[in-house]
CSV table of C-alpha atoms (C1' of nucleotides) in Angstrom, one decimal:
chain,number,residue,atom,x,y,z
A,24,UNK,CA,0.0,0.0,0.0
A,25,UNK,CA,2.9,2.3,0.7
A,26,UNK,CA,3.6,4.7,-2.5
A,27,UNK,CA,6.6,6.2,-2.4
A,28,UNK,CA,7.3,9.6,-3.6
A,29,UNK,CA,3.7,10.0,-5.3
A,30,UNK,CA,4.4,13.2,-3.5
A,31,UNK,CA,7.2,15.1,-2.4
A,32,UNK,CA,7.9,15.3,1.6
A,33,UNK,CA,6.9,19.2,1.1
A,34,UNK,CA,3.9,18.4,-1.3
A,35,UNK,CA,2.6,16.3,1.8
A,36,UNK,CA,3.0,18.2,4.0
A,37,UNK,CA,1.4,20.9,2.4
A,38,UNK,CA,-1.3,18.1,1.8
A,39,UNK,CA,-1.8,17.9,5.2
A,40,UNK,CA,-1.8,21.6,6.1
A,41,UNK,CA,-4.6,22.0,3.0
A,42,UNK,CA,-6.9,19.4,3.9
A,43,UNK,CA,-6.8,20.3,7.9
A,44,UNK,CA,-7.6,23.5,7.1
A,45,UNK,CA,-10.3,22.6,4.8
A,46,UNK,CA,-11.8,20.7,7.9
A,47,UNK,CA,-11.7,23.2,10.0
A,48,UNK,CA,-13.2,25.6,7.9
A,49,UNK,CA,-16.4,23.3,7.8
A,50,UNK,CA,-16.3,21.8,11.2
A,51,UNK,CA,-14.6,24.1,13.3
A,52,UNK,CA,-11.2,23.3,15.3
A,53,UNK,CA,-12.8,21.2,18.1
A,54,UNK,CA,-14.5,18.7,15.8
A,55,UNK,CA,-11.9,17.7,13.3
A,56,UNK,CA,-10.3,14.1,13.3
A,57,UNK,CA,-6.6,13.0,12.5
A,58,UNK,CA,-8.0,9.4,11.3
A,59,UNK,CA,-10.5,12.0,9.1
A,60,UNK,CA,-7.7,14.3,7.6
A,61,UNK,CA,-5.3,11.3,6.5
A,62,UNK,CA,-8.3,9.7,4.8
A,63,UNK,CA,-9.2,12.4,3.2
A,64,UNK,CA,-5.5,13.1,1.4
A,65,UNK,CA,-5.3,9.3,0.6
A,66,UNK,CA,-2.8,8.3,3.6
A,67,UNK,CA,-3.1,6.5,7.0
A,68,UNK,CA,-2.7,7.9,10.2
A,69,UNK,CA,0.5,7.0,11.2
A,70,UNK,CA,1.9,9.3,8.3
A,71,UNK,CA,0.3,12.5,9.8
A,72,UNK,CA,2.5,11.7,12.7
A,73,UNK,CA,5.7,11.2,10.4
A,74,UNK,CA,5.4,15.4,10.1
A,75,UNK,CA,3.4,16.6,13.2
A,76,UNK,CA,4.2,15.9,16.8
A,77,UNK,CA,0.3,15.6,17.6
A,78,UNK,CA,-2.2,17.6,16.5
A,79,UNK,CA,-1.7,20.4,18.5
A,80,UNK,CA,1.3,20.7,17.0
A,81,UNK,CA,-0.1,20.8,13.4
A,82,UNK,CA,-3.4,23.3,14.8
A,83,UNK,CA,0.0,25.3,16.0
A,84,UNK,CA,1.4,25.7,12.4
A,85,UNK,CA,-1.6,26.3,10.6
A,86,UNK,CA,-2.6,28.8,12.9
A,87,UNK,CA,0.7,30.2,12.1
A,88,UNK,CA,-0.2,30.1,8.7
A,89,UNK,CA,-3.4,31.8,9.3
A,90,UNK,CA,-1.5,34.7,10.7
A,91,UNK,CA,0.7,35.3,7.9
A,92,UNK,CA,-2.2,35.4,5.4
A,93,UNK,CA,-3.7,38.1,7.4
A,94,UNK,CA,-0.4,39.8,7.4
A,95,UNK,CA,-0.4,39.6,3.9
A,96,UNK,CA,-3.8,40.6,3.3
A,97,UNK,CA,-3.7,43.7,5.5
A,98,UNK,CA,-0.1,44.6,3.8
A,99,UNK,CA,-1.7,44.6,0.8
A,100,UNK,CA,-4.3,47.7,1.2
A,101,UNK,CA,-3.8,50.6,-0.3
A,102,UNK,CA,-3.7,53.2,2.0
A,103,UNK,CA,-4.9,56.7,0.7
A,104,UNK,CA,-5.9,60.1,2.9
A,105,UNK,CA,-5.9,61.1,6.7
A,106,UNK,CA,-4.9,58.6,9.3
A,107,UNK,CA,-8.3,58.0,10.2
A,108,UNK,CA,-9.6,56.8,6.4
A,109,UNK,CA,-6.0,54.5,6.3
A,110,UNK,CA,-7.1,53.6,9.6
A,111,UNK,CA,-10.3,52.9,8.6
A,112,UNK,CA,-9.5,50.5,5.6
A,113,UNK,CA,-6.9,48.6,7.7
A,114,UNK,CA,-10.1,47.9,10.2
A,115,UNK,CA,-12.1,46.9,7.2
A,116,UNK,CA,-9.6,44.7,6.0
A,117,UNK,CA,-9.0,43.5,9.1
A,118,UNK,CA,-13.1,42.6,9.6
A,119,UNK,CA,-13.2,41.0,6.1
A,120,UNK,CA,-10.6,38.6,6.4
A,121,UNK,CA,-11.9,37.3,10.2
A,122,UNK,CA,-15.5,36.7,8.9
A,123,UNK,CA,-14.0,35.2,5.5
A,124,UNK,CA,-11.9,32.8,7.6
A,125,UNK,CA,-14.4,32.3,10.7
A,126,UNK,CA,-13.3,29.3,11.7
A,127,UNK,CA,-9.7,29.5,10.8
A,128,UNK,CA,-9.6,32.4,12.7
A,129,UNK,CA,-11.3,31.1,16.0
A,130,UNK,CA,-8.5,28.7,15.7
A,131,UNK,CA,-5.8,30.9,16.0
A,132,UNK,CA,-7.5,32.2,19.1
A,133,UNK,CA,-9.4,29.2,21.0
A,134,UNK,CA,-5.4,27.3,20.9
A,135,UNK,CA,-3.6,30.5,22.2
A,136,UNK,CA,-3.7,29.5,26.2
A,137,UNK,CA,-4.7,25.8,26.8
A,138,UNK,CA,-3.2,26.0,30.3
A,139,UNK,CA,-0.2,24.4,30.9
A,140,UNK,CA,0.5,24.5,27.3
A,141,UNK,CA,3.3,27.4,26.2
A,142,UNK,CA,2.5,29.7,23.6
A,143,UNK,CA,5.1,29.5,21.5
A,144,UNK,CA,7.6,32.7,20.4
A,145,UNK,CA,6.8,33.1,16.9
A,146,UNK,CA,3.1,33.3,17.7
A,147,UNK,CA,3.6,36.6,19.8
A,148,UNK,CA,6.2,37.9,17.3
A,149,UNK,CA,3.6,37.8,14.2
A,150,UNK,CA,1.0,39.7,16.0
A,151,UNK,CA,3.5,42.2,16.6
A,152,UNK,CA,4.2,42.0,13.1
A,153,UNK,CA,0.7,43.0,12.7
A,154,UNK,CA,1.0,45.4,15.1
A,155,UNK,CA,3.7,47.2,13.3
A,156,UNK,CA,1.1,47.8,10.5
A,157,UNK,CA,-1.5,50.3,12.7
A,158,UNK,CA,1.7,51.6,14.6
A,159,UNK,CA,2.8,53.1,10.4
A,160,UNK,CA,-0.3,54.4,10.0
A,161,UNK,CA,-0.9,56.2,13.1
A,162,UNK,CA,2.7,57.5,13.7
A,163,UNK,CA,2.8,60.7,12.1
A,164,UNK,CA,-0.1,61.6,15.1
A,165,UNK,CA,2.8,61.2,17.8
A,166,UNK,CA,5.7,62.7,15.8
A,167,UNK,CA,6.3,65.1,18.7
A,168,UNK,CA,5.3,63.0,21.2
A,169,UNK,CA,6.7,60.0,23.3
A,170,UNK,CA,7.2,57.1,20.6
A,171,UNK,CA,6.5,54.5,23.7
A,172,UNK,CA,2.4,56.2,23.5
A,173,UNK,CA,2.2,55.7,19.6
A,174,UNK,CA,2.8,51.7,20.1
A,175,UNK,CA,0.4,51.4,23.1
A,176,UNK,CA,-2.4,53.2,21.1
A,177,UNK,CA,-1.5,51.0,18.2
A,178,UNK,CA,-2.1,48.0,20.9
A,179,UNK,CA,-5.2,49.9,22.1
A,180,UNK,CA,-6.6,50.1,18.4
A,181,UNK,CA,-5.3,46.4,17.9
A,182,UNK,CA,-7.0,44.7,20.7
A,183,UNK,CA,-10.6,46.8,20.1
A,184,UNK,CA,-10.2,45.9,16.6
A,185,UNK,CA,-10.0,42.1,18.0
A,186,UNK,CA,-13.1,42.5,20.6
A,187,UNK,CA,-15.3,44.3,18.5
A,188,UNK,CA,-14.4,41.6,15.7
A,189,UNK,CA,-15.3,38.3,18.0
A,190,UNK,CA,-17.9,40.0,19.6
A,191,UNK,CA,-19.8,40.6,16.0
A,192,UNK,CA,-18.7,37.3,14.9
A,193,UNK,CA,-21.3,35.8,17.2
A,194,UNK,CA,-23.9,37.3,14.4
A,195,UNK,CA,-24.4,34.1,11.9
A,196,UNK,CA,-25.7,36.5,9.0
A,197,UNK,CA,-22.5,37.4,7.2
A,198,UNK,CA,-23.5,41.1,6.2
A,199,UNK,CA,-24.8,42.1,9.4
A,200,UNK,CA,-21.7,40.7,11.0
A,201,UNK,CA,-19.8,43.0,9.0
A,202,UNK,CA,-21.9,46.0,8.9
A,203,UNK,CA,-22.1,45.8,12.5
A,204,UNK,CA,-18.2,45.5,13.1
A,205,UNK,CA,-17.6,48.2,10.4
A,206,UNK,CA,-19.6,50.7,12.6
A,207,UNK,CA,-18.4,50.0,15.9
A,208,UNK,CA,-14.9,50.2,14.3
A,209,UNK,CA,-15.4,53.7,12.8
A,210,UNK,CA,-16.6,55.2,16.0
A,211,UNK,CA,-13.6,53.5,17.6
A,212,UNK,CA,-11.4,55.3,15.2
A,213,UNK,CA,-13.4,58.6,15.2
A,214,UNK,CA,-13.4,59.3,19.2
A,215,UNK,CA,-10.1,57.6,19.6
A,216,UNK,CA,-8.3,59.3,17.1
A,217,UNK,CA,-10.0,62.6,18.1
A,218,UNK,CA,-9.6,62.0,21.5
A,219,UNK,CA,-5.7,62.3,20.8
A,220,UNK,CA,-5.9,65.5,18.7
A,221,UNK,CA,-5.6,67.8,22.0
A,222,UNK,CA,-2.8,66.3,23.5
A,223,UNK,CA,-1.2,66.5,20.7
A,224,UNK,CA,-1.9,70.3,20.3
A,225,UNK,CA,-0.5,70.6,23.6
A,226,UNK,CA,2.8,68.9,22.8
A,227,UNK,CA,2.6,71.4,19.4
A,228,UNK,CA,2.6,74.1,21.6
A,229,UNK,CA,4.1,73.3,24.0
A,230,UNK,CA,7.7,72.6,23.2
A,231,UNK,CA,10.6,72.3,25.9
B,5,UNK,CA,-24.1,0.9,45.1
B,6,UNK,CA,-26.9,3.3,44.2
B,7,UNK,CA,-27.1,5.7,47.4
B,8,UNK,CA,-30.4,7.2,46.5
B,9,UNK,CA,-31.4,10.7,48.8
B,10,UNK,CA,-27.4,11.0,50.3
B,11,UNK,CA,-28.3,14.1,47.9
B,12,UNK,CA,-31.3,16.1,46.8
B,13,UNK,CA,-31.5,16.1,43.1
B,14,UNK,CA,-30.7,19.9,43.5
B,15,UNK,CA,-27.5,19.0,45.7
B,16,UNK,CA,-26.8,16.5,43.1
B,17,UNK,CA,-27.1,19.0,40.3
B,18,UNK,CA,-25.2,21.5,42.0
B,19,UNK,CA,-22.5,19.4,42.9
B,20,UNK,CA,-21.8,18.7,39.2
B,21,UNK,CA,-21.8,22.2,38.1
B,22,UNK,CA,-19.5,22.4,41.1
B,23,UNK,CA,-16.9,19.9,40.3
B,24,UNK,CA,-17.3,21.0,36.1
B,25,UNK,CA,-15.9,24.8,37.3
B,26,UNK,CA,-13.1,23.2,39.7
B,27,UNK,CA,-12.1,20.8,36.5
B,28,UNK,CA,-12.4,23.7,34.1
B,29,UNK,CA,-10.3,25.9,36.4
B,30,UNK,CA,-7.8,23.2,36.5
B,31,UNK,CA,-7.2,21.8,33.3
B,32,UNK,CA,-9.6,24.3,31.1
B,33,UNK,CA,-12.8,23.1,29.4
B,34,UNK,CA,-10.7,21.4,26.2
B,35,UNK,CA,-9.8,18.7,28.8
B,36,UNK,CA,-12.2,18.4,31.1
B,37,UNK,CA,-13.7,14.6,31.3
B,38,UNK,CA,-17.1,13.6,32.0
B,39,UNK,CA,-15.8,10.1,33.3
B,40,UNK,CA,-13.6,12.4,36.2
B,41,UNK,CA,-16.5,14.6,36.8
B,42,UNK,CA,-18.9,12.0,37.7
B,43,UNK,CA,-16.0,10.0,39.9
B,44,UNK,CA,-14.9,12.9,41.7
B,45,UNK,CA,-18.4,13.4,43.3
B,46,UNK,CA,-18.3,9.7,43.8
B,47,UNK,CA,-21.2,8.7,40.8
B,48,UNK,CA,-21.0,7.0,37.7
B,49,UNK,CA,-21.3,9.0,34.4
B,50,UNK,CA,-25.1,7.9,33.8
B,51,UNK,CA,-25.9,10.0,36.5
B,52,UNK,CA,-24.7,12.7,34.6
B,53,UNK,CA,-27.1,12.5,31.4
B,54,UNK,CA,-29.8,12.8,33.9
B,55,UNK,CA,-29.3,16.2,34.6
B,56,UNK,CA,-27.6,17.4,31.5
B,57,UNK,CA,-28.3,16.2,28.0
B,58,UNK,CA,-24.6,16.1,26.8
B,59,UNK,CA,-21.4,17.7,28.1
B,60,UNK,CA,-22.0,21.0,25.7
B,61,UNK,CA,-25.2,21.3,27.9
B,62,UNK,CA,-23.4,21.2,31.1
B,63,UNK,CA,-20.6,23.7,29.9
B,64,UNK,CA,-23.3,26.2,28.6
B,65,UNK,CA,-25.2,25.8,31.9
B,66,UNK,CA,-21.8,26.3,33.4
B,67,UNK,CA,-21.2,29.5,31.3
B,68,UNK,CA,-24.4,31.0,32.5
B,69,UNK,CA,-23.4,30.9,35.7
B,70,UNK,CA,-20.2,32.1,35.0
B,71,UNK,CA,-21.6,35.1,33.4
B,72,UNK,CA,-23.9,35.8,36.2
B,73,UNK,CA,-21.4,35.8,38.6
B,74,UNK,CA,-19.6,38.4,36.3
B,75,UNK,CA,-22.5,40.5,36.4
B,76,UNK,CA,-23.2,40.5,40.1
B,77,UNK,CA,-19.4,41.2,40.6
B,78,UNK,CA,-19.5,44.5,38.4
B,79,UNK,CA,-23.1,45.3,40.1
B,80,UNK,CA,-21.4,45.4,43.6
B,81,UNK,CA,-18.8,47.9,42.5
B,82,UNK,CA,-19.5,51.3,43.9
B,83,UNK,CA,-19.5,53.8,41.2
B,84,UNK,CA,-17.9,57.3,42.1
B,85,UNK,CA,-16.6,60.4,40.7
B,86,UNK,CA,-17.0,61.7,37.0
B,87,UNK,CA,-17.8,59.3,34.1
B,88,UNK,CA,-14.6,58.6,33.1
B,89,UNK,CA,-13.5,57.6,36.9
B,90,UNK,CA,-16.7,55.1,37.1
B,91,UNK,CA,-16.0,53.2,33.8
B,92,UNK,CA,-12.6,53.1,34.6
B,93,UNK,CA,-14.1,51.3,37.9
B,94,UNK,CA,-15.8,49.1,35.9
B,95,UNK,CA,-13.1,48.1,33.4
B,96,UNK,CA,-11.1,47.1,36.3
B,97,UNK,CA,-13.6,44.9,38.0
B,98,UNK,CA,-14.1,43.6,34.4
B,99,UNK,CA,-10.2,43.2,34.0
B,100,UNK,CA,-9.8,41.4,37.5
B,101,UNK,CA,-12.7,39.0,37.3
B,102,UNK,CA,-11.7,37.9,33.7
B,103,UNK,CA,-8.2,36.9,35.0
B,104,UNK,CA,-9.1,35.6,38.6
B,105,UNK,CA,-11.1,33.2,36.6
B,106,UNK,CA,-9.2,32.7,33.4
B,107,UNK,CA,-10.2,29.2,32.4
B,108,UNK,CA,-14.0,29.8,33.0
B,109,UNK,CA,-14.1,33.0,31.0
B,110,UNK,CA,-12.3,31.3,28.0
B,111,UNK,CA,-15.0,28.4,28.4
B,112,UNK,CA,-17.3,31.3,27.9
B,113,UNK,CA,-16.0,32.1,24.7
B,114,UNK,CA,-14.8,29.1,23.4
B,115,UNK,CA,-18.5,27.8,23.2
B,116,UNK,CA,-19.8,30.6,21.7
B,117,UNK,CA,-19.7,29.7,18.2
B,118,UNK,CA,-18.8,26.2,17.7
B,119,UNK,CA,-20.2,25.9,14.0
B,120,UNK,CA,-23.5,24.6,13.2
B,121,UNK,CA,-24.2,24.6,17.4
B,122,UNK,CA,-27.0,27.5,17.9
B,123,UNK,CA,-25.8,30.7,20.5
B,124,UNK,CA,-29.4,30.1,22.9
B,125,UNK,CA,-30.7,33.4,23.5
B,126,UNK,CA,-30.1,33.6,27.1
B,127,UNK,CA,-26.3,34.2,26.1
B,128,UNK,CA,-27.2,37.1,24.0
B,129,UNK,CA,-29.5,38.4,26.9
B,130,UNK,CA,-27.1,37.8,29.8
B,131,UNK,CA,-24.8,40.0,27.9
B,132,UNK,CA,-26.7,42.6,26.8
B,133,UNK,CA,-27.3,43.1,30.9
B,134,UNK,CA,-24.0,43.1,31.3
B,135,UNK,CA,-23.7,46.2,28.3
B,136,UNK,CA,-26.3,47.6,30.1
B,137,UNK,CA,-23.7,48.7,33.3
B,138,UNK,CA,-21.6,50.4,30.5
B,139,UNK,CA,-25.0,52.1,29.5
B,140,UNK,CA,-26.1,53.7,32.3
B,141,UNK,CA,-22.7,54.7,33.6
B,142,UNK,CA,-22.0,56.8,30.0
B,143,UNK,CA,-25.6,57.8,29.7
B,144,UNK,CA,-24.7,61.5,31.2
B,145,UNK,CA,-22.4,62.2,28.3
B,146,UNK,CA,-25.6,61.7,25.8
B,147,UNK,CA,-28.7,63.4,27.4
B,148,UNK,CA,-27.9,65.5,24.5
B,149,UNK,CA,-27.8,63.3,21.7
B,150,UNK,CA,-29.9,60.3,20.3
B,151,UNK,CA,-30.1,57.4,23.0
B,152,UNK,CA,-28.8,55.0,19.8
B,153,UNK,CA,-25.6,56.6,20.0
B,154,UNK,CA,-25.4,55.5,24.2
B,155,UNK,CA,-25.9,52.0,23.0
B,156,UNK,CA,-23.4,51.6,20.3
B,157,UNK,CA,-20.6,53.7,22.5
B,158,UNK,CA,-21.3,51.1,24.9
B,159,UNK,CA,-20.8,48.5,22.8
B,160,UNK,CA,-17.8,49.6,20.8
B,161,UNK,CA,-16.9,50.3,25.1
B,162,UNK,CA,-17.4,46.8,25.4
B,163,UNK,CA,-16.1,44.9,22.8
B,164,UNK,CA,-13.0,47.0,23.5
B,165,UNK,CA,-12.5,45.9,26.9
B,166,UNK,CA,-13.3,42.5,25.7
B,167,UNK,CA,-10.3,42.5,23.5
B,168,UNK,CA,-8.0,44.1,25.8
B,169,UNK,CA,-8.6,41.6,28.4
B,170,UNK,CA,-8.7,38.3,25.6
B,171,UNK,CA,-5.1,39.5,24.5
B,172,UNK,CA,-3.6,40.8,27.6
B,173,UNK,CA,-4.5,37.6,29.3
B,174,UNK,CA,-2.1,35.8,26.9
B,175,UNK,CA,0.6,37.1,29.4
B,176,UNK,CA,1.5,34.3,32.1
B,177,UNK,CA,2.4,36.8,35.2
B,178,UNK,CA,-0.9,37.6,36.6
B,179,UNK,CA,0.1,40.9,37.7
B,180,UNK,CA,1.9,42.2,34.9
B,181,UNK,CA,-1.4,41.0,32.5
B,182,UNK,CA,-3.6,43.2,34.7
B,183,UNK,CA,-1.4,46.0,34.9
B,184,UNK,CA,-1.2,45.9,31.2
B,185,UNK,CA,-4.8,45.5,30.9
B,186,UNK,CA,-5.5,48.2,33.0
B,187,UNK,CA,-2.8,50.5,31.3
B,188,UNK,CA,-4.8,49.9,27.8
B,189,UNK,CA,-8.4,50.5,29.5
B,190,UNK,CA,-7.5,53.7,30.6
B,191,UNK,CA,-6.0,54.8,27.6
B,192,UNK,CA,-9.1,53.9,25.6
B,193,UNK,CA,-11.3,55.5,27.7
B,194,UNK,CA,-9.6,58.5,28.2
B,195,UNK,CA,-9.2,58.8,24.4
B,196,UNK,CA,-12.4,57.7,23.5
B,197,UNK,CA,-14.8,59.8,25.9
B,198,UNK,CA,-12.6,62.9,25.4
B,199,UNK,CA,-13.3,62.3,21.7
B,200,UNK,CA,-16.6,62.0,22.2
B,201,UNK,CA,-17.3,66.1,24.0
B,202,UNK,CA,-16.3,67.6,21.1
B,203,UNK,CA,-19.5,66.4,19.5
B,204,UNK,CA,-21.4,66.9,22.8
B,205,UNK,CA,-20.3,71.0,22.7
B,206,UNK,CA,-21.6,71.2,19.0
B,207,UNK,CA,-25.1,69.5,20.6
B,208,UNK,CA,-25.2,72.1,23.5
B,209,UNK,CA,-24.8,75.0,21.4
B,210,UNK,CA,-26.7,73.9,18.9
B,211,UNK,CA,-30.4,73.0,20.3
B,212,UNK,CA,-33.4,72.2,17.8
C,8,DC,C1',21.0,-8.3,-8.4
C,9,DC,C1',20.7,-7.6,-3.7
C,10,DC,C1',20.6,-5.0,0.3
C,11,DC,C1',19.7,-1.0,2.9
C,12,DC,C1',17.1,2.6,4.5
C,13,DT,C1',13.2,5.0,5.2
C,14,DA,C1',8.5,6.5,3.9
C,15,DG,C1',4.4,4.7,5.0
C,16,DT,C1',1.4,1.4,7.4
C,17,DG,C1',-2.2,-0.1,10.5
C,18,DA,C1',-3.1,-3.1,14.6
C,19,DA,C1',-3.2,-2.1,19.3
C,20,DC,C1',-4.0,0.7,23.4
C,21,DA,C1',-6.1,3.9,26.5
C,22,DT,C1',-9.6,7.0,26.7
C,23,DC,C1',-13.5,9.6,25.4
C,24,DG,C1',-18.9,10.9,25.1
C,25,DA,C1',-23.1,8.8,24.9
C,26,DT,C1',-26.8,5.1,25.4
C,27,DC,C1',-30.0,2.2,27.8
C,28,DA,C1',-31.4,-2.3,29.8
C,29,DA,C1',-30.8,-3.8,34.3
C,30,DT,C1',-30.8,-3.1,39.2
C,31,DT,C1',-31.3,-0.8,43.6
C,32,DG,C1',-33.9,0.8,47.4
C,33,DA,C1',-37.1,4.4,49.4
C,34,DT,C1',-41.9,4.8,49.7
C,35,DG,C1',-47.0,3.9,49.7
C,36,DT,C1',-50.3,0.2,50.3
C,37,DA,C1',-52.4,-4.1,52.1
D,5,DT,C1',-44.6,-7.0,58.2
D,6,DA,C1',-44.6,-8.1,53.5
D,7,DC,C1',-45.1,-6.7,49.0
D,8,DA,C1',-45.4,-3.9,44.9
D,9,DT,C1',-44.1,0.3,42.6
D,10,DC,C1',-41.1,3.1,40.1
D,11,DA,C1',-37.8,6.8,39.9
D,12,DA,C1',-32.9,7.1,40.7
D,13,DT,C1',-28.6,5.1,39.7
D,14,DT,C1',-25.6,2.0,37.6
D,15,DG,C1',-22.1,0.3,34.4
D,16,DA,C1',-21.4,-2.7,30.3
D,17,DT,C1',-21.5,-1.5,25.7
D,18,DC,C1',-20.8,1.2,21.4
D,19,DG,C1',-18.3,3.8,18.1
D,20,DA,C1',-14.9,7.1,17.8
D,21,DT,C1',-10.8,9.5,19.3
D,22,DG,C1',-5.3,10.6,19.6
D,23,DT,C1',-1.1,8.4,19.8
D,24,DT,C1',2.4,4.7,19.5
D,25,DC,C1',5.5,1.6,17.2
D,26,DA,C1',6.8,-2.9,15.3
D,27,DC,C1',6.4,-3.9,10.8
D,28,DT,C1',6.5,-3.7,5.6
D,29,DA,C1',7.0,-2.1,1.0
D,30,DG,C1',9.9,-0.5,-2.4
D,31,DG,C1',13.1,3.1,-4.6
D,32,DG,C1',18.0,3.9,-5.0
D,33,DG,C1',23.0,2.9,-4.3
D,34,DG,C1',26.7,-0.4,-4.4
DNA sequence: CCCCCTAGTGAACATCGATCAATTGATGTA
DNA sequence: TACATCAATTGATCGATGTTCACTAGGGGG
């Protein structure tokens, strides 16, 4: 039964990575099956194992996965006008590509802290790769002001971005959802942003 | 070995939801077992499916709980000072009860959409109560503008502190998660109600 | 042509959630 | 007291899970 370099080591293992993805996408994280996934690419279990630790370990690196394609995604808006509007198409972005990849998503997010479990390095360093992306686009509001405040707003706008994103995500219709998250988003944006505005008059000034 | 009446059936029921939260706070709800449930109050898994139809049923009965406790927890904080100092009140209440019982608030959220499993309306309701604390305690800032804007600030409020706590509780150190938690709910608020009175001047000045 | 090495196998194991026929034992009745 | 009733409780049973590992197949090098 064994077939020997029908595929490549990488082609598997991309195999693998596809087809679990594909499963959770329809079932959702806690309901897919390594006996289900090998089946479904035309192997037995015991290969699955020959790549992936356990299935944690394989959730792990498509999560990772998932995390660069948002990266991606979000690097790839074109980002016209006032902070606010590039603000405002990076939260769009941002909404579209959770509700596109629900369950993908909920993945990268339901296996960050299964106690006693470490979250490993890389997974922090992409989000702050993601990070980095608000923290460009709302930089020029802190040019006079202490560069330390421009990336905790940018973590501020982040993890809002993230709540308000879940939190619609609960809706099942997929244009409410998104209608919904794109409103709260903009009002974020608007008060935050314009809550800003004064101090940084005062550090315009106001200069020692 | 059937000990019938050593408990009521309320005991009984208790005693399960009991021994679910002390599992779930142990080992978190991906690996809790209903086999060790049942033994650790000294019955047999049967008993189990007579008060809960399956183990999803127990954890969602579970969540409820967990989410009223949450509410009576922010109910009991004693709100003083301006607007900004009472929602800061409440974020922290929010902030501290979210950590001080990490793996029952992920169990709330983990089981909110598991796909093709219906949200039961309670949910929605218990935390639209809970939106309702952000409500009242903003209310002042809106007497002058449609009440539809109070509910939306409180939930773009809301989602907000949701996603500060989800990511800020990735952090291992209790301490410095809260602190860092706290540091983010303060700037958001400050930002975003200060943004906000700009648009409250031009509804002063400008009655219909 | 043969042997080696490894990619791939799949039976075996422990454990899981869920079911349901069988059993236990407190209670009401004769 | 003896018996019948019946809800409460049991636990063997089922199908499925993740994981392991001794084994096998078969392509490539000598």
């Amino acid at each position: 039964m064994a077939r020997r370099y029908d595929h490549s080591r990488d082609e598997l293992r991309q195999m693998i990575l596809d087809e679990t993805a594909n499963q959770i996408k329809l079932v959702g994280v806690q309901k897919i099956s390594a006996r289900k996934i090998a089946k479904e690419i035309g192997y037995t279990i015991g290969t699955l194992y020959n790549f992936f630790r356990d299935l944690d370990d394989l959730i792990m690196q498509l999560n990772g996965i998932t995390l660069d394609r948002l990266h991606t995604h979000l690097n790839n808006v074109e980002l016209n006008g006032t902070v606010e509007e590039q603000l405002t198409e990076l939260a769009d972005a941002y909404i579209a590509f959770t509700r596109n990849n629900l369950n993908l998503w909920n993945s990268v997010f339901e296996y960050r802290l299964v106690p006693g479990k470490e979250q490993p390095d890389w997974y922090q360093e992409k989000i702050e790769l993601l990070l980095r992306l608000i923290e460009q686009v709302i930089s020029p509001l802190f040019t006079h002001l202490d560069p330390k405040e421009c990336h905790q707003s940018a973590w501020v706008l982040w993890c809002s971005f993230h709540g308000i994103c879940t939190l619609s995500n609960a809706e099942k219709n997929n244009e409410i959802a998104m209608e919904q998250a794109r409103t709260l988003s903009r009002m974020l944006i608007e008060n935050y942003l314009s809550g800003l505005k004064p101090r940084i008059g005062e550090a315009d000034s106001e200069p020692h």
